[in-house]
Coordinates of C-alpha atoms and ligand atoms in Angstrom, one line a residue:
M1 CA -7.9 -29.2 0.2
S2 CA -8.8 -26.3 -2.3
F3 CA -7.5 -23.8 0.0
R4 CA -3.5 -25.2 -0.8
V5 CA -1.7 -23.1 -3.1
E6 CA 1.3 -23.8 -5.3
F7 CA 4.5 -21.7 -3.9
D8 CA 6.6 -21.0 -6.1
T9 CA 9.9 -21.2 -4.1
S10 CA 11.6 -19.8 -7.2
Q11 CA 10.2 -16.4 -6.4
P12 CA 11.7 -14.4 -3.1
A13 CA 8.7 -15.9 -0.1
I14 CA 7.7 -12.2 -0.2
L15 CA 9.1 -9.3 -2.6
V16 CA 7.8 -5.6 -2.3
E17 CA 8.3 -3.2 -5.2
D18 CA 8.3 0.3 -4.9
L19 CA 4.9 0.3 -1.9
H20 CA 2.6 3.1 -1.6
R21 CA -0.3 3.7 0.6
S22 CA -1.7 6.9 1.7
F23 CA -4.4 8.1 3.6
G24 CA -5.3 11.3 2.0
A25 CA -2.2 13.7 2.5
L26 CA -0.2 10.9 4.8
K27 CA 1.9 8.9 3.2
A28 CA 1.7 5.9 5.4
V29 CA 3.7 3.5 3.4
D30 CA 6.3 6.3 1.0
G31 CA 8.4 3.9 -1.8
V32 CA 8.8 0.1 0.2
S33 CA 10.9 -2.4 -1.7
F34 CA 12.4 -5.2 0.2
S35 CA 12.4 -9.6 -0.3
I36 CA 12.5 -11.9 2.1
E37 CA 13.9 -15.4 0.7
H38 CA 12.0 -18.8 1.8
G39 CA 12.8 -20.0 5.6
R40 CA 13.7 -16.5 7.0
V41 CA 13.0 -15.0 9.6
V42 CA 13.0 -11.0 9.5
G43 CA 12.6 -8.2 12.6
F44 CA 9.8 -4.8 11.6
V45 CA 11.2 -2.7 13.5
G46 CA 10.0 1.2 13.6
A47 CA 8.2 3.4 15.6
N48 CA 4.6 3.6 16.4
G49 CA 3.2 5.2 12.8
A50 CA 6.2 4.3 11.5
G51 CA 4.0 2.3 8.0
K52 CA 5.1 -1.1 10.1
T53 CA 1.3 -2.9 10.2
T54 CA -0.3 -0.5 6.8
T55 CA 3.0 -2.6 4.9
M56 CA 1.9 -5.9 6.7
R57 CA -2.1 -5.8 6.2
I58 CA -1.0 -4.9 2.2
L59 CA 0.4 -8.5 2.5
A60 CA -2.7 -9.9 4.5
T61 CA -4.4 -8.4 0.9
L62 CA -6.6 -6.8 3.4
D63 CA -5.6 -3.5 2.1
H64 CA -5.0 -2.3 -1.5
P65 CA -1.8 0.3 -2.4
D66 CA -1.6 3.5 -4.3
G67 CA 0.9 1.7 -6.0
G68 CA 3.8 -0.3 -6.4
F69 CA 3.3 -4.4 -5.9
A70 CA 3.3 -7.0 -3.0
K71 CA 4.3 -10.8 -4.1
V72 CA 3.6 -13.9 -1.7
G73 CA 4.9 -16.6 -2.4
G74 CA 5.2 -15.2 -6.3
H75 CA 1.2 -14.2 -5.9
D76 CA 0.2 -10.8 -6.4
V77 CA -1.6 -9.7 -3.9
V78 CA -3.7 -7.8 -5.6
N79 CA -3.8 -9.9 -8.8
Y80 CA -4.8 -13.3 -6.7
P81 CA -6.2 -12.4 -3.2
D82 CA -7.0 -16.0 -2.4
R83 CA -4.0 -17.7 -3.6
V84 CA -2.0 -15.4 -1.2
R85 CA -4.7 -16.1 1.6
G86 CA -4.0 -19.6 1.1
L87 CA 0.1 -19.6 1.5
L88 CA 0.1 -17.3 4.8
G89 CA -1.3 -16.2 8.8
W90 CA -2.4 -13.3 9.9
M91 CA -1.8 -12.6 13.3
P92 CA -2.6 -9.0 13.5
D93 CA -2.3 -6.7 16.8
S94 CA -6.0 -6.4 17.8
F95 CA -7.3 -10.1 17.5
G96 CA -12.0 -10.2 18.0
T97 CA -13.1 -13.5 19.6
Y98 CA -17.2 -13.8 19.3
E99 CA -18.6 -14.3 22.5
N100 CA -20.0 -17.7 23.6
M101 CA -18.0 -19.7 22.0
T102 CA -15.1 -21.7 23.5
V103 CA -11.2 -22.1 22.3
L104 CA -12.2 -25.7 20.9
E105 CA -15.4 -24.3 19.0
Y106 CA -13.6 -21.4 18.1
L107 CA -10.6 -23.1 16.4
D108 CA -13.2 -25.5 14.8
F109 CA -15.0 -23.2 13.4
Y110 CA -11.8 -21.8 11.1
A111 CA -11.0 -25.2 9.8
R112 CA -14.2 -25.5 8.9
A113 CA -14.1 -22.0 6.6
L114 CA -10.7 -23.6 5.4
G115 CA -12.5 -26.5 4.5
Y116 CA -11.3 -28.8 6.9
Q117 CA -14.4 -31.7 6.9
G118 CA -14.8 -34.5 9.2
T119 CA -11.9 -36.7 11.1
G120 CA -9.4 -34.5 9.0
R121 CA -10.5 -31.5 10.5
E122 CA -10.5 -32.8 14.6
Q123 CA -7.0 -33.8 13.9
R124 CA -6.2 -30.5 12.1
V125 CA -7.2 -28.3 14.9
Q126 CA -5.9 -30.9 18.2
E127 CA -2.6 -30.7 16.8
V128 CA -2.9 -26.8 16.6
M129 CA -4.2 -27.1 20.0
D130 CA -0.8 -29.2 20.6
F131 CA 1.5 -26.3 19.1
T132 CA 0.0 -23.9 20.7
D133 CA -0.8 -25.8 24.2
L134 CA -4.5 -25.2 24.0
G135 CA -5.9 -28.1 24.8
P136 CA -6.1 -26.9 28.7
L137 CA -7.9 -23.9 27.2
A138 CA -10.2 -26.3 24.9
G139 CA -13.5 -25.4 26.9
R140 CA -13.1 -22.1 27.5
L141 CA -15.1 -18.8 26.2
S142 CA -12.7 -17.9 23.9
N143 CA -13.8 -13.8 25.1
K144 CA -12.8 -15.0 28.4
L145 CA -8.7 -15.5 27.9
S146 CA -6.1 -14.1 29.6
K147 CA -3.3 -11.3 27.1
G148 CA -1.2 -14.5 26.6
Q149 CA -4.0 -17.1 26.3
T150 CA -5.3 -14.8 23.4
Q151 CA -2.6 -14.0 21.5
R152 CA -1.7 -18.2 21.2
L153 CA -5.4 -18.4 19.9
C154 CA -4.9 -16.4 17.7
L155 CA -1.6 -18.1 16.4
G156 CA -3.0 -21.0 16.7
R157 CA -6.0 -19.9 14.4
A158 CA -3.3 -18.4 11.7
L159 CA -1.8 -22.1 11.8
L160 CA -4.7 -23.8 11.2
H161 CA -3.9 -24.6 7.4
D162 CA -0.1 -24.8 7.4
P163 CA 1.1 -21.2 5.9
Q164 CA 4.2 -21.0 4.5
V165 CA 4.4 -17.3 5.2
L166 CA 4.0 -16.1 8.3
I167 CA 2.8 -12.2 9.5
M168 CA 2.8 -11.2 12.9
D169 CA 2.1 -8.3 13.8
E170 CA 3.6 -7.5 17.8
P171 CA 2.7 -10.1 18.7
A172 CA 4.2 -10.3 22.4
A173 CA 2.6 -6.7 22.9
G174 CA 1.4 -6.7 26.6
L175 CA 2.7 -10.1 27.3
D176 CA 4.7 -11.0 30.6
P177 CA 7.7 -12.1 30.7
K178 CA 7.3 -16.0 30.7
A179 CA 4.5 -16.0 27.8
R180 CA 6.9 -13.2 25.9
V181 CA 9.6 -16.8 26.0
E182 CA 6.9 -19.3 25.1
L183 CA 6.1 -17.2 22.7
K184 CA 9.3 -17.1 21.4
N185 CA 9.9 -20.0 21.5
L186 CA 6.7 -21.1 19.0
I187 CA 8.5 -18.9 16.4
R188 CA 11.7 -20.7 16.3
I189 CA 10.1 -23.7 16.1
L190 CA 8.3 -22.7 13.0
A191 CA 10.7 -21.4 11.8
E192 CA 12.9 -24.8 12.0
E193 CA 10.8 -26.1 10.2
G194 CA 11.3 -24.0 7.0
K195 CA 8.5 -21.0 8.1
T196 CA 9.2 -18.0 6.6
I197 CA 8.6 -14.9 9.2
L198 CA 8.1 -11.2 9.8
I199 CA 6.8 -10.0 12.7
S200 CA 6.7 -6.6 13.6
S201 CA 8.3 -6.4 17.5
H202 CA 9.2 -2.4 19.9
I203 CA 11.5 -5.1 21.8
L204 CA 14.8 -4.4 19.1
S205 CA 17.0 -7.3 21.6
E206 CA 14.0 -9.5 21.0
L207 CA 14.0 -9.6 17.7
A208 CA 17.9 -9.4 17.3
E209 CA 17.7 -13.0 18.8
M210 CA 15.0 -13.6 16.7
C211 CA 15.3 -13.0 13.6
D212 CA 18.1 -13.1 10.7
S213 CA 17.9 -10.0 9.4
L214 CA 15.8 -6.7 10.5
L215 CA 14.5 -3.8 8.4
F216 CA 14.0 -0.7 10.0
I217 CA 11.3 1.4 8.4
D218 CA 10.7 5.3 8.7
K219 CA 8.1 7.5 7.7
G220 CA 6.6 4.8 5.5
R221 CA 10.7 4.4 3.8
I222 CA 12.8 1.6 4.8
V223 CA 15.9 2.9 6.1
H224 CA 18.2 0.0 6.7
H225 CA 18.4 -4.2 5.9
G226 CA 20.4 -6.2 7.5
D227 CA 21.4 -8.5 10.5
A228 CA 21.9 -7.1 14.3
E229 CA 25.5 -6.9 14.2
S230 CA 25.7 -4.6 11.1
M231 CA 23.5 -1.6 13.0
T232 CA 25.6 -2.5 16.2
R233 CA 29.5 -3.6 15.2
P234 CA 31.0 -0.7 16.6
S235 CA 34.0 -0.7 14.1
A236 CA 31.5 0.3 11.3
R237 CA 31.2 3.2 13.5
Q238 CA 34.7 4.2 14.3
E239 CA 33.7 4.0 18.6
T240 CA 33.5 1.5 21.2
L241 CA 30.6 1.3 24.1
M242 CA 32.2 1.4 28.1
N243 CA 30.4 1.2 31.2
V244 CA 32.8 2.9 34.0
Q245 CA 31.8 2.4 37.8
V246 CA 33.1 4.8 39.8
A247 CA 33.3 4.1 44.3
G248 CA 31.0 7.0 45.5
D249 CA 29.6 10.2 43.5
R250 CA 29.2 8.7 39.7
A251 CA 29.1 13.1 39.6
R252 CA 32.4 13.5 39.3
L253 CA 32.6 11.1 35.9
T254 CA 29.5 12.6 34.2
E255 CA 31.6 15.6 34.8
W256 CA 35.2 14.4 33.9
A257 CA 33.0 13.0 31.4
L258 CA 31.7 16.5 29.9
T259 CA 35.2 17.9 29.0
A260 CA 37.3 14.3 28.3
P261 CA 38.5 14.7 24.9
Q262 CA 37.4 11.6 22.6
V263 CA 34.7 10.9 25.6
R264 CA 31.1 11.8 24.8
L265 CA 28.2 11.0 28.1
L266 CA 25.9 9.0 26.8
D267 CA 23.7 8.2 29.6
E268 CA 24.1 7.6 33.9
T269 CA 23.9 4.7 35.0
K270 CA 23.7 3.6 39.4
K271 CA 27.0 3.3 39.5
G272 CA 28.5 5.7 37.1
A273 CA 28.4 5.6 33.2
R274 CA 28.1 5.2 29.3
L275 CA 30.5 6.6 27.7
C276 CA 31.1 7.0 23.8
I277 CA 34.9 6.6 23.7
E278 CA 35.3 8.2 19.8
S279 CA 38.2 5.8 18.7
A280 CA 37.7 2.3 18.3
D281 CA 41.3 1.9 18.7
E282 CA 42.2 -0.3 21.7
A283 CA 46.0 2.8 22.8
V284 CA 42.5 5.2 22.7
I285 CA 40.4 2.8 25.2
A286 CA 44.1 2.3 27.3
A287 CA 44.9 5.7 26.9
T288 CA 41.0 7.2 28.4
L289 CA 41.5 5.0 31.2
R290 CA 45.1 6.1 32.6
R291 CA 43.5 9.6 32.1
M292 CA 40.4 8.8 34.2
I293 CA 42.7 7.3 37.3
L294 CA 45.8 9.7 36.8
D295 CA 43.0 12.5 36.9
G296 CA 42.0 11.0 40.4
L297 CA 38.4 9.1 39.2
P298 CA 37.7 6.0 42.0
V299 CA 37.4 3.5 39.4
T300 CA 35.9 0.3 40.2
D301 CA 34.6 -1.1 36.8
F302 CA 35.3 -0.2 32.9
H303 CA 34.4 -2.5 30.7
K304 CA 33.5 -2.6 26.8
E305 CA 29.5 -2.9 26.2
E306 CA 27.7 -4.8 23.0
R307 CA 26.3 -1.3 20.7
R308 CA 22.6 -1.3 21.6
L309 CA 20.1 -1.9 19.1
E310 CA 17.9 0.8 20.2
D311 CA 21.1 3.4 20.4
A312 CA 22.3 1.8 16.9
F313 CA 18.3 2.9 15.4
I314 CA 18.0 6.2 17.3
D315 CA 21.5 7.6 15.9
M316 CA 20.7 6.1 12.6
L317 CA 17.6 8.4 12.7
G318 CA 19.4 11.4 13.8
R319 CA 22.2 10.6 11.3
M320 CA 19.5 10.7 8.4
E321 CA 17.6 13.5 9.4
Q322 CA 20.7 15.3 9.5
E323 CA 21.8 14.7 6.5
A324 CA 18.4 15.2 5.1
G325 CA 18.5 18.8 6.8
A326 CA 21.7 18.8 4.5
V327 CA 20.9 18.6 1.2
L328 CA 17.3 20.0 1.6
P329 CA 16.4 22.9 -0.7
P330 CA 15.6 26.3 0.7
A331 CA 12.4 27.0 2.1
T332 CA 11.6 30.0 -0.6
P333 CA 13.9 30.4 -3.6
P334 CA 16.2 32.9 -3.5
P335 CA 15.2 36.7 -5.1
L336 CA 17.2 36.1 -8.7
P337 CA 18.5 39.7 -9.5
P338 CA 16.4 42.1 -11.4
E339 CA 18.9 41.6 -14.3
A340 CA 18.6 37.9 -14.3
A341 CA 14.8 38.1 -13.3
A342 CA 14.6 40.0 -16.7
T343 CA 15.9 37.3 -19.0
S344 CA 16.3 34.4 -17.5
G345 CA 12.3 33.2 -19.3
S346 CA 10.5 32.5 -15.6
T347 CA 7.1 31.0 -16.6
R348 CA 6.3 32.4 -12.2
A349 CA 3.5 34.7 -12.8
E350 CA 5.1 37.8 -11.9
P351 CA 3.5 40.1 -9.1
A352 CA 0.5 42.9 -11.3
Ligands
ATP401 P1 2.7 1.3 15.3 O1 3.8 1.2 16.1 O2 2.3 2.3 16.8 O3 1.7 0.0 15.5 P2 2.8 1.4 13.1 O4 4.2 1.2 12.4 O5 2.4 -0.3 13.0 O6 2.4 2.3 14.1 P3 0.5 2.6 11.1 O7 0.0 1.7 11.7 O8 1.2 0.8 9.6 O9 2.4 2.0 11.4 O10 0.0 3.8 10.7 C1 1.0 4.5 9.3 C2 0.8 5.9 9.8 O11 -0.5 5.9 8.9 C3 0.0 6.7 11.4 O12 0.4 7.6 11.1 C4 -1.7 6.4 11.2 O13 -1.9 6.7 11.4 C5 -2.1 5.9 10.0 N1 -2.9 5.4 9.3 C6 -2.9 4.0 9.8 N2 -4.6 4.1 8.9 C7 -5.1 4.4 9.0 C8 -6.9 4.7 8.2 N3 -7.2 3.8 8.1 N4 -7.0 6.1 8.3 C9 -5.7 7.3 8.3 N5 -5.1 7.1 8.9 C10 -3.8 5.9 9.1

């Protein structure tokens, strides 16, 4: 096939170096760098507007960076877009179909555009329909599918040329739980086949299950790249999360937590609260429980909780903002004393 492209396995599957993209004054991507090895599944995480889609669109050759570079399979996305498209399957967050075109016709149309011919084309379309379970929908109009079915068609289209790398922008958004599980299973199979997958989502727990590592982006900058455990490991933060339940009114527990030393109230639950004990020391945890009992709290459940990825992410952003605030220079430089101003050689324009 004409679109078969050499995949240089000596280079990372995806390499992004100091990538920039602005829209007017807005720096949507502000010096993003990361590298993804072959066969890895990486989750791309960030708040709305953090820069995920912009980065992914550049990787998919749909937009140009203002600075830096991105390579897929060793091929630069700006200089060799055709090679990159041959290696890469792109699943956008929103996806248009054509009126009066069935699922089968739609996939056949794209297979033809990709250069498949004759029985080879029929076979490839059938393989993709089998994989995405679109067979029963072959005769349905492609613009009349449900959200989950549309996502499967979108995935099918992205897989037609059997790409080595898949970029998926929020593929699970708007899917019901069953459709999400089905999509997750398809992604798992693709990962087992050795594809490299970059996938964005807001459902962090789901990403953590599927991905080898997570790439966190905030305000156009990568703020963390590591496995989910590296974010949530409590010992790294020297604190322990406890889920506590009490008999009767939980208000007594929350009041207690607000004044207890080394204890922070995270949030209230139906029958109690989630607390953060500011120590990973077992003796401190035991002492906290003892103090609760001595203070008369009717504790019915006291168990350690895995740190939630969402909490870890929000904490990390909070810490970063604090650190940035701590090192920011004052908004206006303090005025120089008159004698220093006279001798400083300052080039600032003096008022008339
Ligand atoms: P979401 O999770 O909401 O999809 P995202 O992380 O994918 O967000 P981007 O779509 O990359 O974020 O957008 C990053 C920033 O760039 C946003 O502030 C967005 O409004 C802006 N932006 C993106 N594309 C354009 C464009 N074509 N013109 C102007 N601004 C844009």
